[in-house]
Amino acid sequence: MIKNKSYEIHKISDLDIIISDHVANGSFKALKENVTYYDENNYALFLRNIDFKNRLDGANRYIDKESYNYLKKSHLFGGEVVISNVADVGTIHRVPFINRPMVIGNNQIFIKSVHSFLTEYLYVYFKSYWGQNSIFSITSGSAQQKFNKTDFRALEIPIPSPNWILTNIRPFILAKDKIFNEPKFQE
């Protein structure tokens, strides 16, 4: 860890966060056998990058309750940071707070801390120039760009104090939520 007056450098793997994705639930074969997708409304939203880009106003995908229960490592509740890790690498979204079950779609990872202020900071950081550069530093592939969770966990990023985040980042997030009619985070 490198210390500075206003922040400390931490590896992502050393932070108190959850990092997961669709394939954390099993092999591609197991996913195919245990998950059923629907184009019409069903139990849970299967959130893809395109759904975030369309603000959930488009041809969304869904899964049934059995699939949702199987995908227990992919459940989303609102506020998680979603990062595309295949093709549209580095696209950052924040899961909306809506009253329905949701899971992460293909080709994305999500991160969330038990400390909502840290999740809020990571959202702002990865949307920033510096955050995008850190993502692109682990991106590979010429035909289809991608990064993996192992390389992501090894990233070293600056983490300001909780007080700095609460004073500087939280007001931005709350204002953004208000503009888009999102409920505020609960600690």
Short mmCIF file of C-alpha atoms in Angstrom, two decimals:
data_model
loop_
_atom_site.label_atom_id
_atom_site.label_comp_id
_atom_site.label_asym_id
_atom_site.label_seq_id
_atom_site.Cartn_x
_atom_site.Cartn_y
_atom_site.Cartn_z
CA MET A 1 0.00 0.00 0.00
CA ILE A 2 1.36 3.43 -1.01
CA LYS A 3 0.30 6.25 1.30
CA ASN A 4 -0.50 9.79 0.26
CA LYS A 5 -1.99 12.73 2.15
CA SER A 6 -5.45 12.37 0.58
CA TYR A 7 -5.75 8.71 -0.42
CA GLU A 8 -4.20 5.26 -0.20
CA ILE A 9 -3.53 2.88 -3.07
CA HIS A 10 -5.27 -0.48 -2.63
CA LYS A 11 -5.60 -3.59 -4.75
CA ILE A 12 -9.21 -4.24 -5.67
CA SER A 13 -8.86 -7.69 -4.07
CA ASP A 14 -8.01 -6.06 -0.72
CA LEU A 15 -11.19 -3.97 -0.63
CA ASP A 16 -14.28 -5.06 1.26
CA ILE A 17 -16.30 -5.69 -1.91
CA ILE A 18 -18.09 -8.45 -3.76
CA ILE A 19 -17.07 -9.03 -7.38
CA SER A 20 -19.25 -11.38 -9.38
CA ASP A 21 -20.69 -12.10 -12.80
CA HIS A 22 -23.10 -14.40 -14.63
CA VAL A 23 -20.62 -17.28 -15.00
CA ALA A 24 -19.80 -17.27 -11.26
CA ASN A 25 -22.84 -19.57 -10.99
CA GLY A 26 -21.37 -22.43 -13.00
CA SER A 27 -19.99 -23.60 -16.30
CA PHE A 28 -21.55 -22.55 -19.59
CA LYS A 29 -23.04 -26.05 -19.82
CA ALA A 30 -24.57 -25.79 -16.32
CA LEU A 31 -25.95 -22.32 -17.10
CA LYS A 32 -27.53 -23.64 -20.31
CA GLU A 33 -29.14 -26.51 -18.41
CA ASN A 34 -30.40 -24.43 -15.47
CA VAL A 35 -31.31 -20.99 -16.82
CA THR A 36 -34.26 -20.21 -19.08
CA TYR A 37 -34.43 -16.82 -20.79
CA TYR A 38 -37.57 -15.04 -21.96
CA ASP A 39 -38.26 -12.09 -24.22
CA GLU A 40 -41.56 -11.41 -22.47
CA ASN A 41 -42.02 -10.29 -18.86
CA ASN A 42 -41.20 -12.97 -16.29
CA TYR A 43 -40.02 -13.26 -12.70
CA ALA A 44 -36.67 -11.39 -12.86
CA LEU A 45 -34.86 -8.96 -15.14
CA PHE A 46 -31.74 -10.31 -16.84
CA LEU A 47 -29.83 -7.02 -17.08
CA ARG A 48 -27.64 -6.71 -20.15
CA ASN A 49 -25.46 -3.78 -21.17
CA ILE A 50 -28.03 -2.75 -23.80
CA ASP A 51 -30.78 -2.67 -21.15
CA PHE A 52 -28.76 -0.21 -19.08
CA LYS A 53 -28.08 1.91 -22.17
CA ASN A 54 -31.82 1.97 -22.96
CA ARG A 55 -32.68 2.81 -19.32
CA LEU A 56 -34.73 -0.43 -19.21
CA ASP A 57 -36.99 0.97 -21.91
CA GLY A 58 -36.60 -1.57 -24.67
CA ALA A 59 -36.64 -5.25 -25.46
CA ASN A 60 -35.56 -6.47 -22.03
CA ARG A 61 -34.72 -10.09 -21.23
CA TYR A 62 -36.15 -12.03 -18.30
CA ILE A 63 -35.66 -15.28 -16.41
CA ASP A 64 -38.10 -17.41 -14.42
CA LYS A 65 -38.01 -17.94 -10.64
CA GLU A 66 -36.13 -21.26 -10.87
CA SER A 67 -33.41 -19.62 -12.98
CA TYR A 68 -33.24 -16.71 -10.54
CA ASN A 69 -32.77 -19.09 -7.62
CA TYR A 70 -30.03 -20.91 -9.54
CA LEU A 71 -28.22 -17.63 -10.31
CA LYS A 72 -27.74 -16.80 -6.62
CA LYS A 73 -24.25 -15.30 -7.20
CA SER A 74 -25.68 -12.84 -9.72
CA HIS A 75 -28.51 -11.21 -7.77
CA LEU A 76 -28.73 -7.43 -8.00
CA PHE A 77 -30.61 -5.23 -5.55
CA GLY A 78 -29.80 -1.70 -6.71
CA GLY A 79 -26.71 0.46 -6.42
CA GLU A 80 -24.20 -2.12 -7.67
CA VAL A 81 -21.53 -0.95 -10.12
CA VAL A 82 -21.73 -2.87 -13.40
CA ILE A 83 -18.74 -2.91 -15.76
CA SER A 84 -18.83 -4.45 -19.23
CA ASN A 85 -15.87 -6.79 -19.51
CA VAL A 86 -16.37 -8.17 -23.04
CA ALA A 87 -16.80 -6.24 -26.32
CA ASP A 88 -18.03 -2.87 -24.96
CA VAL A 89 -15.26 -2.96 -22.33
CA GLY A 90 -15.28 -0.25 -19.71
CA THR A 91 -18.91 0.80 -20.01
CA ILE A 92 -19.99 1.60 -16.45
CA HIS A 93 -23.54 1.52 -15.09
CA ARG A 94 -25.18 1.68 -11.70
CA VAL A 95 -28.04 -0.72 -11.06
CA PRO A 96 -31.31 1.15 -10.51
CA PHE A 97 -33.35 0.67 -7.36
CA ILE A 98 -36.50 -0.95 -8.66
CA ASN A 99 -38.90 -3.20 -6.85
CA ARG A 100 -38.28 -6.45 -8.70
CA PRO A 101 -35.71 -9.25 -8.76
CA MET A 102 -32.72 -8.71 -11.08
CA VAL A 103 -29.58 -10.58 -12.11
CA ILE A 104 -26.48 -9.51 -14.01
CA GLY A 105 -26.42 -10.41 -17.69
CA ASN A 106 -23.60 -11.83 -19.81
CA ASN A 107 -20.29 -10.07 -20.44
CA GLN A 108 -20.42 -7.85 -17.36
CA ILE A 109 -19.11 -7.95 -13.82
CA PHE A 110 -20.63 -6.23 -10.84
CA ILE A 111 -19.07 -4.88 -7.70
CA LYS A 112 -20.65 -3.87 -4.43
CA SER A 113 -19.42 -3.15 -0.93
CA VAL A 114 -21.28 -3.56 2.32
CA HIS A 115 -20.33 0.11 2.74
CA SER A 116 -22.50 1.99 0.25
CA PHE A 117 -20.10 4.96 0.25
CA LEU A 118 -17.36 2.70 -1.17
CA THR A 119 -19.69 1.40 -3.90
CA GLU A 120 -20.60 5.01 -4.74
CA TYR A 121 -16.92 5.96 -4.94
CA LEU A 122 -16.10 2.98 -7.20
CA TYR A 123 -18.91 4.00 -9.56
CA VAL A 124 -17.55 7.54 -9.88
CA TYR A 125 -13.93 6.33 -10.05
CA PHE A 126 -14.50 3.80 -12.85
CA LYS A 127 -16.48 6.35 -14.87
CA SER A 128 -13.55 8.78 -14.59
CA TYR A 129 -10.59 9.15 -16.92
CA TRP A 130 -8.34 7.40 -14.38
CA GLY A 131 -10.77 4.56 -13.82
CA GLN A 132 -11.22 4.01 -17.54
CA ASN A 133 -7.44 3.94 -17.97
CA SER A 134 -7.10 1.34 -15.23
CA ILE A 135 -9.70 -0.85 -16.98
CA PHE A 136 -8.03 -0.46 -20.36
CA SER A 137 -4.67 -1.39 -18.80
CA ILE A 138 -6.00 -4.94 -18.24
CA THR A 139 -7.95 -5.18 -21.50
CA SER A 140 -6.75 -7.56 -24.19
CA GLY A 141 -7.91 -8.91 -27.53
CA SER A 142 -8.00 -7.38 -30.98
CA ALA A 143 -11.17 -8.81 -32.53
CA GLN A 144 -13.12 -8.73 -29.27
CA GLN A 145 -11.72 -6.81 -26.34
CA LYS A 146 -12.15 -8.23 -22.86
CA PHE A 147 -10.74 -8.42 -19.35
CA ASN A 148 -11.10 -11.08 -16.70
CA LYS A 149 -11.99 -10.89 -13.01
CA THR A 150 -8.51 -12.07 -11.93
CA ASP A 151 -6.80 -9.13 -13.65
CA PHE A 152 -9.50 -6.79 -12.37
CA ARG A 153 -8.91 -7.91 -8.78
CA ALA A 154 -5.19 -7.14 -9.21
CA LEU A 155 -5.81 -3.49 -10.18
CA GLU A 156 -4.40 -0.92 -7.79
CA ILE A 157 -6.59 2.15 -7.34
CA PRO A 158 -6.63 5.23 -5.09
CA ILE A 159 -9.12 5.10 -2.23
CA PRO A 160 -9.80 8.34 -0.34
CA SER A 161 -10.94 8.35 3.27
CA PRO A 162 -14.57 7.49 4.03
CA ASN A 163 -15.09 11.06 5.22
CA TRP A 164 -13.79 12.47 1.92
CA ILE A 165 -16.10 10.16 -0.03
CA LEU A 166 -19.11 11.08 2.12
CA THR A 167 -18.34 14.79 1.73
CA ASN A 168 -17.49 14.81 -1.99
CA ILE A 169 -18.97 11.76 -3.72
CA ARG A 170 -22.17 11.11 -1.77
CA PRO A 171 -23.70 14.55 -2.63
CA PHE A 172 -23.08 13.87 -6.34
CA ILE A 173 -24.70 10.43 -6.14
CA LEU A 174 -27.70 11.77 -4.20
CA ALA A 175 -28.16 14.59 -6.72
CA LYS A 176 -27.93 12.10 -9.60
CA ASP A 177 -30.48 9.83 -7.91
CA LYS A 178 -32.85 12.76 -7.40
CA ILE A 179 -32.57 13.82 -11.04
CA PHE A 180 -33.38 10.30 -12.23
CA ASN A 181 -35.94 9.66 -9.44
CA GLU A 182 -33.83 6.96 -7.81
CA PRO A 183 -34.34 6.25 -4.10
CA LYS A 184 -31.29 7.18 -2.05
CA PHE A 185 -28.88 4.60 -0.62
CA GLN A 186 -29.57 3.19 2.78
CA GLU A 187 -26.63 2.42 5.09
#
